């Protein structure tokens, strides 16, 4: 029976894990690396920076959401194995021709932020907002969302952004229309718009759990930016107080955070940017630098190991772990590789063509503006 945990896409049967009774962790890694080498002309492995070390070690391409989308669009092998989360695999499927197959090794690897907006909620919000104002609203979605939402922005002449290109895309959107509807991450929207010079008073939050999003037509008319009430539970773990304390106790430490963090955290931090930005900044800073990072813990720990001449640590004393990224394990990878080898691929992420068409419009817009 087809198991579809995400509603909007179809995926075939969920893989049985390769049990520990069958193979030890060491044996799994050994066989998976051997199969990866054997299948090099058939598959490309993409890995997001938040993946664990034993998984990212398999990646042919490592990247932030933008780079992974760009690379997926140019693949010339039949299979992409995506070590990341569901919306990333969907994006790769939308950007590749129908004869390429995208595999998500563990179908349970979703994104809690992406789940904070669905198509019916967006349609409802759009109905209210476009009735409340006669000014043109341009919708922009963060790439962390289901394909149906990407399709929505494509149909409405909007675009998609990642944390690497949000400023460029929002700039474009506000040239196209008078108002911006940004979903699902209120923080990326607020942080980026504020950086671009839009005051907080010109932004309102639409909460899909409230009648008319909790807004009056007058509030919509007055606002320049309408932010969706969504957030990343991992980046919510960082607080402005952590930054303030660190700056007081260790003023020599540079604080760099991801723009999915709260507004106050980003304001207190020295710098903010995507995972690619954070990695580049760590690389550029001179030996001996002390850097506190506000993003997912696997990336922070990896940077700490890769740059032993710098002191690199998490801004938060608590584990800021993306539990869904964490689901992809070498056992699942090996099961995917075995299935590809047998020409019986499993855990394929396939977006239906009608949804894909709208989403492709918006993704192409994003890629051309990037
Ligand atoms: P980037 O890697 O694009 O900065 O995105 C971070 C993230 O949370 C992915 O879900
Ligand atoms: Fe989603 Fe946050 Fe995990 Fe990124 S870190 S995949 S936004 S839950």
mmCIF file of C-alpha atoms and ligand atoms in Angstrom:
data_model
loop_
_atom_site.group_PDB
_atom_site.id
_atom_site.type_symbol
_atom_site.label_atom_id
_atom_site.label_comp_id
_atom_site.label_asym_id
_atom_site.label_seq_id
_atom_site.Cartn_x
_atom_site.Cartn_y
_atom_site.Cartn_z
ATOM 1 C CA UNK A 1 0.000 0.000 0.000
ATOM 2 C CA UNK A 2 1.275 3.478 -0.816
ATOM 3 C CA UNK A 3 2.098 5.413 2.312
ATOM 4 C CA UNK A 4 1.796 9.148 1.916
ATOM 5 C CA UNK A 5 2.607 11.090 5.055
ATOM 6 C CA UNK A 6 2.526 14.487 3.445
ATOM 7 C CA UNK A 7 -0.810 14.689 1.690
ATOM 8 C CA UNK A 8 0.259 16.610 -1.386
ATOM 9 C CA UNK A 9 2.641 14.194 -3.063
ATOM 10 C CA UNK A 10 2.723 10.518 -3.733
ATOM 11 C CA UNK A 11 5.477 8.256 -2.564
ATOM 12 C CA UNK A 12 5.643 4.509 -2.822
ATOM 13 C CA UNK A 13 6.011 2.017 -0.035
ATOM 14 C CA UNK A 14 7.926 3.013 3.046
ATOM 15 C CA UNK A 15 11.248 1.245 3.326
ATOM 16 C CA UNK A 16 11.817 -1.345 5.949
ATOM 17 C CA UNK A 17 14.945 -0.330 7.862
ATOM 18 C CA UNK A 18 17.926 -2.606 7.738
ATOM 19 C CA UNK A 19 17.840 -4.002 11.238
ATOM 20 C CA UNK A 20 20.789 -4.155 13.618
ATOM 21 C CA UNK A 21 20.326 -7.921 13.822
ATOM 22 C CA UNK A 22 21.079 -8.043 10.102
ATOM 23 C CA UNK A 23 24.006 -5.606 9.903
ATOM 24 C CA UNK A 24 26.028 -3.658 12.476
ATOM 25 C CA UNK A 25 26.520 0.108 12.027
ATOM 26 C CA UNK A 26 30.009 -0.557 10.739
ATOM 27 C CA UNK A 27 28.785 -3.100 8.171
ATOM 28 C CA UNK A 28 26.073 -0.694 7.036
ATOM 29 C CA UNK A 29 28.618 2.059 6.392
ATOM 30 C CA UNK A 30 30.961 -0.318 4.591
ATOM 31 C CA UNK A 31 28.308 -1.693 2.243
ATOM 32 C CA UNK A 32 26.751 1.731 1.655
ATOM 33 C CA UNK A 33 30.088 3.302 0.672
ATOM 34 C CA UNK A 34 30.807 0.350 -1.636
ATOM 35 C CA UNK A 35 27.388 0.684 -3.304
ATOM 36 C CA UNK A 36 27.756 4.448 -3.629
ATOM 37 C CA UNK A 37 30.966 3.915 -5.613
ATOM 38 C CA UNK A 38 29.301 1.213 -7.756
ATOM 39 C CA UNK A 39 26.304 3.439 -8.507
ATOM 40 C CA UNK A 40 28.215 6.639 -9.242
ATOM 41 C CA UNK A 41 26.887 6.893 -12.817
ATOM 42 C CA UNK A 42 23.328 6.329 -11.666
ATOM 43 C CA UNK A 43 22.843 8.530 -8.635
ATOM 44 C CA UNK A 44 23.836 11.852 -7.141
ATOM 45 C CA UNK A 45 23.627 12.337 -3.391
ATOM 46 C CA UNK A 46 22.649 15.790 -2.157
ATOM 47 C CA UNK A 47 23.081 16.643 1.519
ATOM 48 C CA UNK A 48 21.904 19.599 3.581
ATOM 49 C CA UNK A 49 24.353 21.060 6.113
ATOM 50 C CA UNK A 50 22.172 19.951 9.050
ATOM 51 C CA UNK A 51 22.685 16.258 8.305
ATOM 52 C CA UNK A 52 24.741 14.178 10.709
ATOM 53 C CA UNK A 53 28.423 13.510 9.941
ATOM 54 C CA UNK A 54 27.965 9.849 9.023
ATOM 55 C CA UNK A 55 25.309 10.851 6.467
ATOM 56 C CA UNK A 56 26.869 14.031 5.059
ATOM 57 C CA UNK A 57 29.982 11.942 4.426
ATOM 58 C CA UNK A 58 28.031 10.344 1.544
ATOM 59 C CA UNK A 59 27.044 13.622 -0.106
ATOM 60 C CA UNK A 60 28.402 14.432 -3.569
ATOM 61 C CA UNK A 61 27.075 17.931 -3.064
ATOM 62 C CA UNK A 62 26.641 19.661 0.290
ATOM 63 C CA UNK A 63 24.728 22.879 0.473
ATOM 64 C CA UNK A 64 22.125 25.233 1.818
ATOM 65 C CA UNK A 65 18.607 25.137 0.383
ATOM 66 C CA UNK A 66 19.494 27.418 -2.536
ATOM 67 C CA UNK A 67 22.572 25.517 -3.668
ATOM 68 C CA UNK A 68 20.783 22.178 -3.397
ATOM 69 C CA UNK A 69 17.903 23.475 -5.555
ATOM 70 C CA UNK A 70 20.347 24.888 -8.116
ATOM 71 C CA UNK A 71 22.312 21.650 -8.295
ATOM 72 C CA UNK A 72 19.190 19.490 -8.511
ATOM 73 C CA UNK A 73 18.104 21.528 -11.555
ATOM 74 C CA UNK A 74 21.286 20.521 -13.394
ATOM 75 C CA UNK A 75 21.571 16.820 -12.635
ATOM 76 C CA UNK A 76 22.318 14.364 -15.425
ATOM 77 C CA UNK A 77 21.970 10.993 -13.647
ATOM 78 C CA UNK A 78 18.708 9.033 -13.232
ATOM 79 C CA UNK A 79 18.502 9.251 -9.420
ATOM 80 C CA UNK A 80 18.908 11.936 -6.770
ATOM 81 C CA UNK A 81 19.157 10.631 -3.221
ATOM 82 C CA UNK A 82 18.238 13.572 -1.013
ATOM 83 C CA UNK A 83 19.731 13.691 2.470
ATOM 84 C CA UNK A 84 17.519 16.445 3.751
ATOM 85 C CA UNK A 85 13.819 16.929 4.372
ATOM 86 C CA UNK A 86 10.646 16.427 2.376
ATOM 87 C CA UNK A 87 10.202 19.936 0.933
ATOM 88 C CA UNK A 88 13.770 19.800 -0.413
ATOM 89 C CA UNK A 89 13.131 16.496 -2.174
ATOM 90 C CA UNK A 90 9.884 17.874 -3.627
ATOM 91 C CA UNK A 91 11.744 20.937 -4.902
ATOM 92 C CA UNK A 92 14.325 18.698 -6.562
ATOM 93 C CA UNK A 93 11.566 16.661 -8.201
ATOM 94 C CA UNK A 94 9.863 19.792 -9.545
ATOM 95 C CA UNK A 95 13.115 21.072 -11.029
ATOM 96 C CA UNK A 96 14.168 17.834 -12.723
ATOM 97 C CA UNK A 97 12.756 16.238 -15.887
ATOM 98 C CA UNK A 98 10.173 13.445 -15.381
ATOM 99 C CA UNK A 99 12.683 10.681 -16.144
ATOM 100 C CA UNK A 100 14.771 11.589 -13.073
ATOM 101 C CA UNK A 101 13.718 10.132 -9.750
ATOM 102 C CA UNK A 102 14.182 11.802 -6.376
ATOM 103 C CA UNK A 103 14.499 9.574 -3.331
ATOM 104 C CA UNK A 104 14.059 10.655 0.286
ATOM 105 C CA UNK A 105 15.737 7.886 2.312
ATOM 106 C CA UNK A 106 13.320 8.253 5.243
ATOM 107 C CA UNK A 107 9.833 9.466 4.350
ATOM 108 C CA UNK A 108 9.273 10.731 7.877
ATOM 109 C CA UNK A 109 11.857 13.495 7.382
ATOM 110 C CA UNK A 110 9.474 16.469 7.234
ATOM 111 C CA UNK A 111 9.765 20.044 8.495
ATOM 112 C CA UNK A 112 7.574 21.385 11.306
ATOM 113 C CA UNK A 113 7.742 24.908 9.889
ATOM 114 C CA UNK A 114 6.575 23.729 6.456
ATOM 115 C CA UNK A 115 3.593 22.103 8.192
ATOM 116 C CA UNK A 116 2.484 25.473 9.608
ATOM 117 C CA UNK A 117 0.784 26.515 6.369
ATOM 118 C CA UNK A 118 -1.340 24.425 4.024
ATOM 119 C CA UNK A 119 -2.994 25.262 0.734
ATOM 120 C CA UNK A 120 -6.522 25.669 2.095
ATOM 121 C CA UNK A 121 -5.293 28.092 4.771
ATOM 122 C CA UNK A 122 -3.369 30.119 2.187
ATOM 123 C CA UNK A 123 -6.366 30.226 -0.175
ATOM 124 C CA UNK A 124 -8.535 31.455 2.700
ATOM 125 C CA UNK A 125 -6.004 34.102 3.727
ATOM 126 C CA UNK A 126 -5.683 35.273 0.122
ATOM 127 C CA UNK A 127 -9.463 35.616 -0.165
ATOM 128 C CA UNK A 128 -9.600 37.800 2.940
ATOM 129 C CA UNK A 129 -6.525 39.907 2.155
ATOM 130 C CA UNK A 130 -7.448 40.637 -1.451
ATOM 131 C CA UNK A 131 -10.948 41.679 -0.344
ATOM 132 C CA UNK A 132 -9.571 43.874 2.425
ATOM 133 C CA UNK A 133 -7.364 45.951 0.099
ATOM 134 C CA UNK A 134 -7.377 47.079 -3.519
ATOM 135 C CA UNK A 135 -3.569 47.365 -3.551
ATOM 136 C CA UNK A 136 -1.615 44.621 -5.307
ATOM 137 C CA UNK A 137 -0.286 41.931 -2.945
ATOM 138 C CA UNK A 138 2.634 39.806 -4.159
ATOM 139 C CA UNK A 139 2.996 36.441 -2.382
ATOM 140 C CA UNK A 140 6.437 35.078 -1.555
ATOM 141 C CA UNK A 141 6.952 31.742 0.122
ATOM 142 C CA UNK A 142 10.043 30.551 1.909
ATOM 143 C CA UNK A 143 11.214 27.362 0.168
ATOM 144 C CA UNK A 144 10.403 25.499 3.420
ATOM 145 C CA UNK A 145 6.826 24.649 2.404
ATOM 146 C CA UNK A 146 4.784 22.032 0.559
ATOM 147 C CA UNK A 147 4.730 21.992 -3.258
ATOM 148 C CA UNK A 148 1.085 23.146 -3.278
ATOM 149 C CA UNK A 149 2.145 26.424 -1.676
ATOM 150 C CA UNK A 150 4.932 26.856 -4.194
ATOM 151 C CA UNK A 151 2.304 26.292 -6.836
ATOM 152 C CA UNK A 152 0.083 28.958 -5.241
ATOM 153 C CA UNK A 153 2.771 31.638 -5.520
ATOM 154 C CA UNK A 154 3.486 30.568 -9.101
ATOM 155 C CA UNK A 155 -0.202 30.926 -10.015
ATOM 156 C CA UNK A 156 -0.417 34.355 -8.369
ATOM 157 C CA UNK A 157 2.709 35.776 -10.020
ATOM 158 C CA UNK A 158 4.836 35.554 -6.866
ATOM 159 C CA UNK A 159 8.096 33.810 -6.087
ATOM 160 C CA UNK A 160 9.958 31.570 -3.685
ATOM 161 C CA UNK A 161 12.974 32.485 -1.588
ATOM 162 C CA UNK A 162 15.574 30.825 0.589
ATOM 163 C CA UNK A 163 17.446 32.425 3.451
ATOM 164 C CA UNK A 164 20.300 33.158 0.996
ATOM 165 C CA UNK A 165 18.287 35.243 -1.452
ATOM 166 C CA UNK A 166 15.331 36.527 0.619
ATOM 167 C CA UNK A 167 16.406 40.169 0.285
ATOM 168 C CA UNK A 168 16.638 39.999 -3.518
ATOM 169 C CA UNK A 169 13.280 38.272 -3.853
ATOM 170 C CA UNK A 170 11.451 40.591 -1.458
ATOM 171 C CA UNK A 171 12.959 43.571 -3.219
ATOM 172 C CA UNK A 172 11.627 42.232 -6.511
ATOM 173 C CA UNK A 173 8.186 41.508 -4.986
ATOM 174 C CA UNK A 174 7.830 45.036 -3.635
ATOM 175 C CA UNK A 175 8.660 46.457 -7.063
ATOM 176 C CA UNK A 176 5.934 44.245 -8.551
ATOM 177 C CA UNK A 177 3.236 45.263 -6.095
ATOM 178 C CA UNK A 178 2.427 47.474 -3.133
ATOM 179 C CA UNK A 179 2.243 44.774 -0.484
ATOM 180 C CA UNK A 180 4.022 41.533 0.363
ATOM 181 C CA UNK A 181 2.445 38.372 1.784
ATOM 182 C CA UNK A 182 5.289 36.271 3.202
ATOM 183 C CA UNK A 183 4.851 32.704 4.502
ATOM 184 C CA UNK A 184 5.369 30.445 6.382
ATOM 185 C CA UNK A 185 8.319 31.829 8.417
ATOM 186 C CA UNK A 186 7.439 35.110 10.088
ATOM 187 C CA UNK A 187 11.004 35.519 11.385
ATOM 188 C CA UNK A 188 12.815 35.299 8.057
ATOM 189 C CA UNK A 189 10.201 37.691 6.635
ATOM 190 C CA UNK A 190 10.460 40.191 9.498
ATOM 191 C CA UNK A 191 14.257 40.051 9.795
ATOM 192 C CA UNK A 192 14.756 40.523 6.062
ATOM 193 C CA UNK A 193 12.186 43.297 5.619
ATOM 194 C CA UNK A 194 13.563 45.192 8.628
ATOM 195 C CA UNK A 195 17.095 44.901 7.246
ATOM 196 C CA UNK A 196 15.764 46.363 4.002
ATOM 197 C CA UNK A 197 14.496 49.435 5.862
ATOM 198 C CA UNK A 198 10.828 48.531 6.372
ATOM 199 C CA UNK A 199 9.816 49.540 9.916
ATOM 200 C CA UNK A 200 8.124 47.016 12.216
ATOM 201 C CA UNK A 201 4.990 49.212 12.330
ATOM 202 C CA UNK A 202 4.479 48.455 8.622
ATOM 203 C CA UNK A 203 4.326 44.699 9.276
ATOM 204 C CA UNK A 204 1.384 42.668 10.590
ATOM 205 C CA UNK A 205 1.085 38.982 11.418
ATOM 206 C CA UNK A 206 -1.628 36.799 9.916
ATOM 207 C CA UNK A 207 -2.432 33.924 12.274
ATOM 208 C CA UNK A 208 -4.268 31.151 10.381
ATOM 209 C CA UNK A 209 -5.795 29.922 13.647
ATOM 210 C CA UNK A 210 -7.717 33.161 14.138
ATOM 211 C CA UNK A 211 -10.737 34.599 12.323
ATOM 212 C CA UNK A 212 -9.420 36.620 9.335
ATOM 213 C CA UNK A 213 -5.938 35.877 10.626
ATOM 214 C CA UNK A 214 -6.642 38.111 13.640
ATOM 215 C CA UNK A 215 -6.525 41.197 11.395
ATOM 216 C CA UNK A 216 -9.025 43.904 10.517
ATOM 217 C CA UNK A 217 -9.310 45.188 6.918
ATOM 218 C CA UNK A 218 -7.884 48.525 8.152
ATOM 219 C CA UNK A 219 -4.764 46.794 9.495
ATOM 220 C CA UNK A 220 -4.276 45.070 6.136
ATOM 221 C CA UNK A 221 -4.732 48.364 4.266
ATOM 222 C CA UNK A 222 -2.145 50.096 6.455
ATOM 223 C CA UNK A 223 0.455 47.295 6.289
ATOM 224 C CA UNK A 224 3.226 46.961 3.731
ATOM 225 C CA UNK A 225 4.107 43.409 4.784
ATOM 226 C CA UNK A 226 1.819 40.609 5.950
ATOM 227 C CA UNK A 227 3.759 37.860 7.736
ATOM 228 C CA UNK A 228 2.394 34.367 8.322
ATOM 229 C CA UNK A 229 2.400 33.060 11.876
ATOM 230 C CA UNK A 230 4.941 30.279 11.341
ATOM 231 C CA UNK A 231 8.362 29.555 12.780
ATOM 232 C CA UNK A 232 11.133 26.982 13.056
ATOM 233 C CA UNK A 233 10.991 25.165 16.378
ATOM 234 C CA UNK A 234 14.757 24.564 16.256
ATOM 235 C CA UNK A 235 15.678 28.233 15.832
ATOM 236 C CA UNK A 236 13.082 29.274 18.439
ATOM 237 C CA UNK A 237 15.522 27.709 20.914
ATOM 238 C CA UNK A 238 17.823 30.732 20.735
ATOM 239 C CA UNK A 239 17.062 33.790 22.870
ATOM 240 C CA UNK A 240 18.150 37.414 22.921
ATOM 241 C CA UNK A 241 19.121 36.912 26.548
ATOM 242 C CA UNK A 242 21.669 34.259 25.528
ATOM 243 C CA UNK A 243 23.245 36.760 23.141
ATOM 244 C CA UNK A 244 23.214 39.600 25.690
ATOM 245 C CA UNK A 245 24.772 37.405 28.406
ATOM 246 C CA UNK A 246 27.485 36.180 26.082
ATOM 247 C CA UNK A 247 28.301 39.692 24.877
ATOM 248 C CA UNK A 248 28.602 40.813 28.508
ATOM 249 C CA UNK A 249 30.610 37.836 29.760
ATOM 250 C CA UNK A 250 32.765 37.226 26.693
ATOM 251 C CA UNK A 251 32.846 40.390 24.559
ATOM 252 C CA UNK A 252 35.544 38.885 22.309
ATOM 253 C CA UNK A 253 33.045 36.296 20.945
ATOM 254 C CA UNK A 254 31.361 36.955 17.602
ATOM 255 C CA UNK A 255 27.718 35.860 17.492
ATOM 256 C CA UNK A 256 26.373 34.674 14.126
ATOM 257 C CA UNK A 257 22.806 33.412 13.841
ATOM 258 C CA UNK A 258 20.421 32.087 11.206
ATOM 259 C CA UNK A 259 17.619 34.493 10.138
ATOM 260 C CA UNK A 260 15.015 31.900 11.173
ATOM 261 C CA UNK A 261 15.808 33.097 14.727
ATOM 262 C CA UNK A 262 13.513 35.622 16.452
ATOM 263 C CA UNK A 263 13.833 39.304 15.593
ATOM 264 C CA UNK A 264 15.363 40.150 19.013
ATOM 265 C CA UNK A 265 18.011 37.440 18.620
ATOM 266 C CA UNK A 266 18.987 38.701 15.168
ATOM 267 C CA UNK A 267 19.084 42.289 16.426
ATOM 268 C CA UNK A 268 21.378 41.375 19.330
ATOM 269 C CA UNK A 269 23.659 39.146 17.214
ATOM 270 C CA UNK A 270 26.635 40.562 15.311
ATOM 271 C CA UNK A 271 25.666 38.873 12.055
ATOM 272 C CA UNK A 272 22.883 36.758 10.554
ATOM 273 C CA UNK A 273 22.727 34.632 7.421
ATOM 274 C CA UNK A 274 21.928 31.286 5.827
ATOM 275 C CA UNK A 275 23.874 28.117 6.609
ATOM 276 C CA UNK A 276 26.136 28.832 3.612
ATOM 277 C CA UNK A 277 26.737 32.350 4.945
ATOM 278 C CA UNK A 278 27.584 31.020 8.413
ATOM 279 C CA UNK A 279 30.066 28.492 6.980
ATOM 280 C CA UNK A 280 31.741 31.142 4.806
ATOM 281 C CA UNK A 281 32.056 33.559 7.703
ATOM 282 C CA UNK A 282 33.589 30.892 9.949
ATOM 283 C CA UNK A 283 36.063 30.098 7.170
ATOM 284 C CA UNK A 284 36.955 33.786 6.643
ATOM 285 C CA UNK A 285 37.430 34.781 10.284
ATOM 286 C CA UNK A 286 41.084 34.676 11.404
ATOM 287 C CA UNK A 287 42.628 31.859 13.441
ATOM 288 C CA UNK A 288 41.962 32.301 17.147
ATOM 289 C CA UNK A 289 38.458 33.709 16.528
ATOM 290 C CA UNK A 290 35.759 32.792 19.009
ATOM 291 C CA UNK A 291 32.383 32.289 17.395
ATOM 292 C CA UNK A 292 28.996 31.469 18.927
ATOM 293 C CA UNK A 293 26.524 30.169 16.366
ATOM 294 C CA UNK A 294 22.749 30.177 16.494
ATOM 295 C CA UNK A 295 21.702 27.365 14.204
ATOM 296 C CA UNK A 296 21.186 23.585 14.137
ATOM 297 C CA UNK A 297 23.651 21.695 16.338
ATOM 298 C CA UNK A 298 24.999 19.210 13.777
ATOM 299 C CA UNK A 299 26.351 22.049 11.654
ATOM 300 C CA UNK A 300 27.812 23.833 14.682
ATOM 301 C CA UNK A 301 29.567 20.667 15.880
ATOM 302 C CA UNK A 302 30.937 19.973 12.396
ATOM 303 C CA UNK A 303 32.347 23.502 12.106
ATOM 304 C CA UNK A 304 33.927 23.065 15.510
ATOM 305 C CA UNK A 305 35.758 19.934 14.281
ATOM 306 C CA UNK A 306 36.670 21.374 10.892
ATOM 307 C CA UNK A 307 38.224 24.569 12.294
ATOM 308 C CA UNK A 308 40.308 23.485 15.300
ATOM 309 C CA UNK A 309 42.195 26.806 15.197
ATOM 310 C CA UNK A 310 38.969 28.651 16.140
ATOM 311 C CA UNK A 311 36.696 28.308 19.128
ATOM 312 C CA UNK A 312 33.251 27.486 17.751
ATOM 313 C CA UNK A 313 30.262 26.675 19.929
ATOM 314 C CA UNK A 314 26.475 26.805 20.028
ATOM 315 C CA UNK A 315 24.851 29.999 21.268
ATOM 316 C CA UNK A 316 22.408 27.865 23.258
ATOM 317 C CA UNK A 317 23.379 25.501 26.074
ATOM 318 C CA UNK A 318 20.425 23.285 25.019
ATOM 319 C CA UNK A 319 20.457 20.879 22.070
ATOM 320 C CA UNK A 320 19.024 22.796 19.104
ATOM 321 C CA UNK A 321 18.544 19.715 16.992
ATOM 322 C CA UNK A 322 16.366 19.340 13.901
ATOM 323 C CA UNK A 323 14.784 16.000 14.766
ATOM 324 C CA UNK A 324 13.377 15.554 11.270
ATOM 325 C CA UNK A 325 16.709 16.096 9.490
ATOM 326 C CA UNK A 326 18.058 13.675 12.081
ATOM 327 C CA UNK A 327 15.849 10.869 10.769
ATOM 328 C CA UNK A 328 18.040 10.202 7.733
ATOM 329 C CA UNK A 329 20.477 7.513 8.816
ATOM 330 C CA UNK A 330 23.021 5.352 6.962
ATOM 331 C CA UNK A 331 20.676 2.338 7.351
ATOM 332 C CA UNK A 332 18.031 4.126 5.312
ATOM 333 C CA UNK A 333 20.608 5.250 2.790
ATOM 334 C CA UNK A 334 21.819 1.707 2.318
ATOM 335 C CA UNK A 335 18.259 0.490 1.784
ATOM 336 C CA UNK A 336 17.811 3.196 -0.882
ATOM 337 C CA UNK A 337 21.079 2.236 -2.602
ATOM 338 C CA UNK A 338 20.188 -1.455 -2.637
ATOM 339 C CA UNK A 339 16.820 -0.615 -4.192
ATOM 340 C CA UNK A 340 18.447 1.535 -6.896
ATOM 341 C CA UNK A 341 20.909 -1.214 -7.646
ATOM 342 C CA UNK A 342 18.015 -3.642 -8.126
ATOM 343 C CA UNK A 343 16.219 -1.104 -10.354
ATOM 344 C CA UNK A 344 13.338 -1.130 -7.894
ATOM 345 C CA UNK A 345 13.670 2.338 -6.388
ATOM 346 C CA UNK A 346 11.613 3.109 -3.311
ATOM 347 C CA UNK A 347 10.687 6.238 -1.323
ATOM 348 C CA UNK A 348 10.321 8.240 -4.508
ATOM 349 C CA UNK A 349 9.016 11.772 -4.040
ATOM 350 C CA UNK A 350 6.757 12.688 -6.930
ATOM 351 C CA UNK A 351 4.820 15.935 -7.194
ATOM 352 C CA UNK A 352 1.753 15.729 -9.457
ATOM 353 C CA UNK A 353 2.169 17.596 -12.762
ATOM 354 C CA UNK A 354 -0.511 20.252 -12.157
ATOM 355 C CA UNK A 355 1.073 21.277 -8.838
ATOM 356 C CA UNK A 356 4.557 21.004 -10.296
ATOM 357 C CA UNK A 357 3.704 23.341 -13.182
ATOM 358 C CA UNK A 358 2.722 26.240 -10.889
ATOM 359 C CA UNK A 359 5.589 25.551 -8.496
ATOM 360 C CA UNK A 360 8.082 25.463 -11.376
ATOM 361 C CA UNK A 361 7.026 28.967 -12.456
ATOM 362 C CA UNK A 362 7.837 30.281 -8.996
ATOM 363 C CA UNK A 363 11.066 28.291 -8.630
ATOM 364 C CA UNK A 364 12.278 29.411 -12.049
ATOM 365 C CA UNK A 365 11.538 32.991 -11.037
ATOM 366 C CA UNK A 366 13.601 32.496 -7.868
ATOM 367 C CA UNK A 367 16.515 30.896 -9.729
ATOM 368 C CA UNK A 368 16.572 33.628 -12.348
ATOM 369 C CA UNK A 369 16.570 36.336 -9.646
ATOM 370 C CA UNK A 370 19.294 34.614 -7.598
HETATM 371 P P1 LIG B 1 19.478 27.201 4.676
HETATM 372 O O1 LIG B 1 20.425 26.051 4.677
HETATM 373 O O2 LIG B 1 19.013 27.525 3.303
HETATM 374 O O3 LIG B 1 20.044 28.369 5.411
HETATM 375 O O4 LIG B 1 18.153 26.723 5.448
HETATM 376 C C1 LIG B 1 18.150 26.326 6.764
HETATM 377 C C2 LIG B 1 17.024 25.445 7.098
HETATM 378 O O5 LIG B 1 16.418 25.526 8.115
HETATM 379 C C3 LIG B 1 16.660 24.424 6.160
HETATM 380 O O6 LIG B 1 15.482 23.899 6.550
HETATM 381 FE FE1 LIG B 2 12.382 22.812 9.244
HETATM 382 FE FE2 LIG B 2 13.641 24.156 11.181
HETATM 383 FE FE3 LIG B 2 14.360 21.635 10.612
HETATM 384 FE FE4 LIG B 2 14.918 23.623 8.889
HETATM 385 S S1 LIG B 2 15.729 23.372 10.961
HETATM 386 S S2 LIG B 2 14.069 21.593 8.397
HETATM 387 S S3 LIG B 2 13.104 24.930 9.174
HETATM 388 S S4 LIG B 2 12.342 22.314 11.428
#
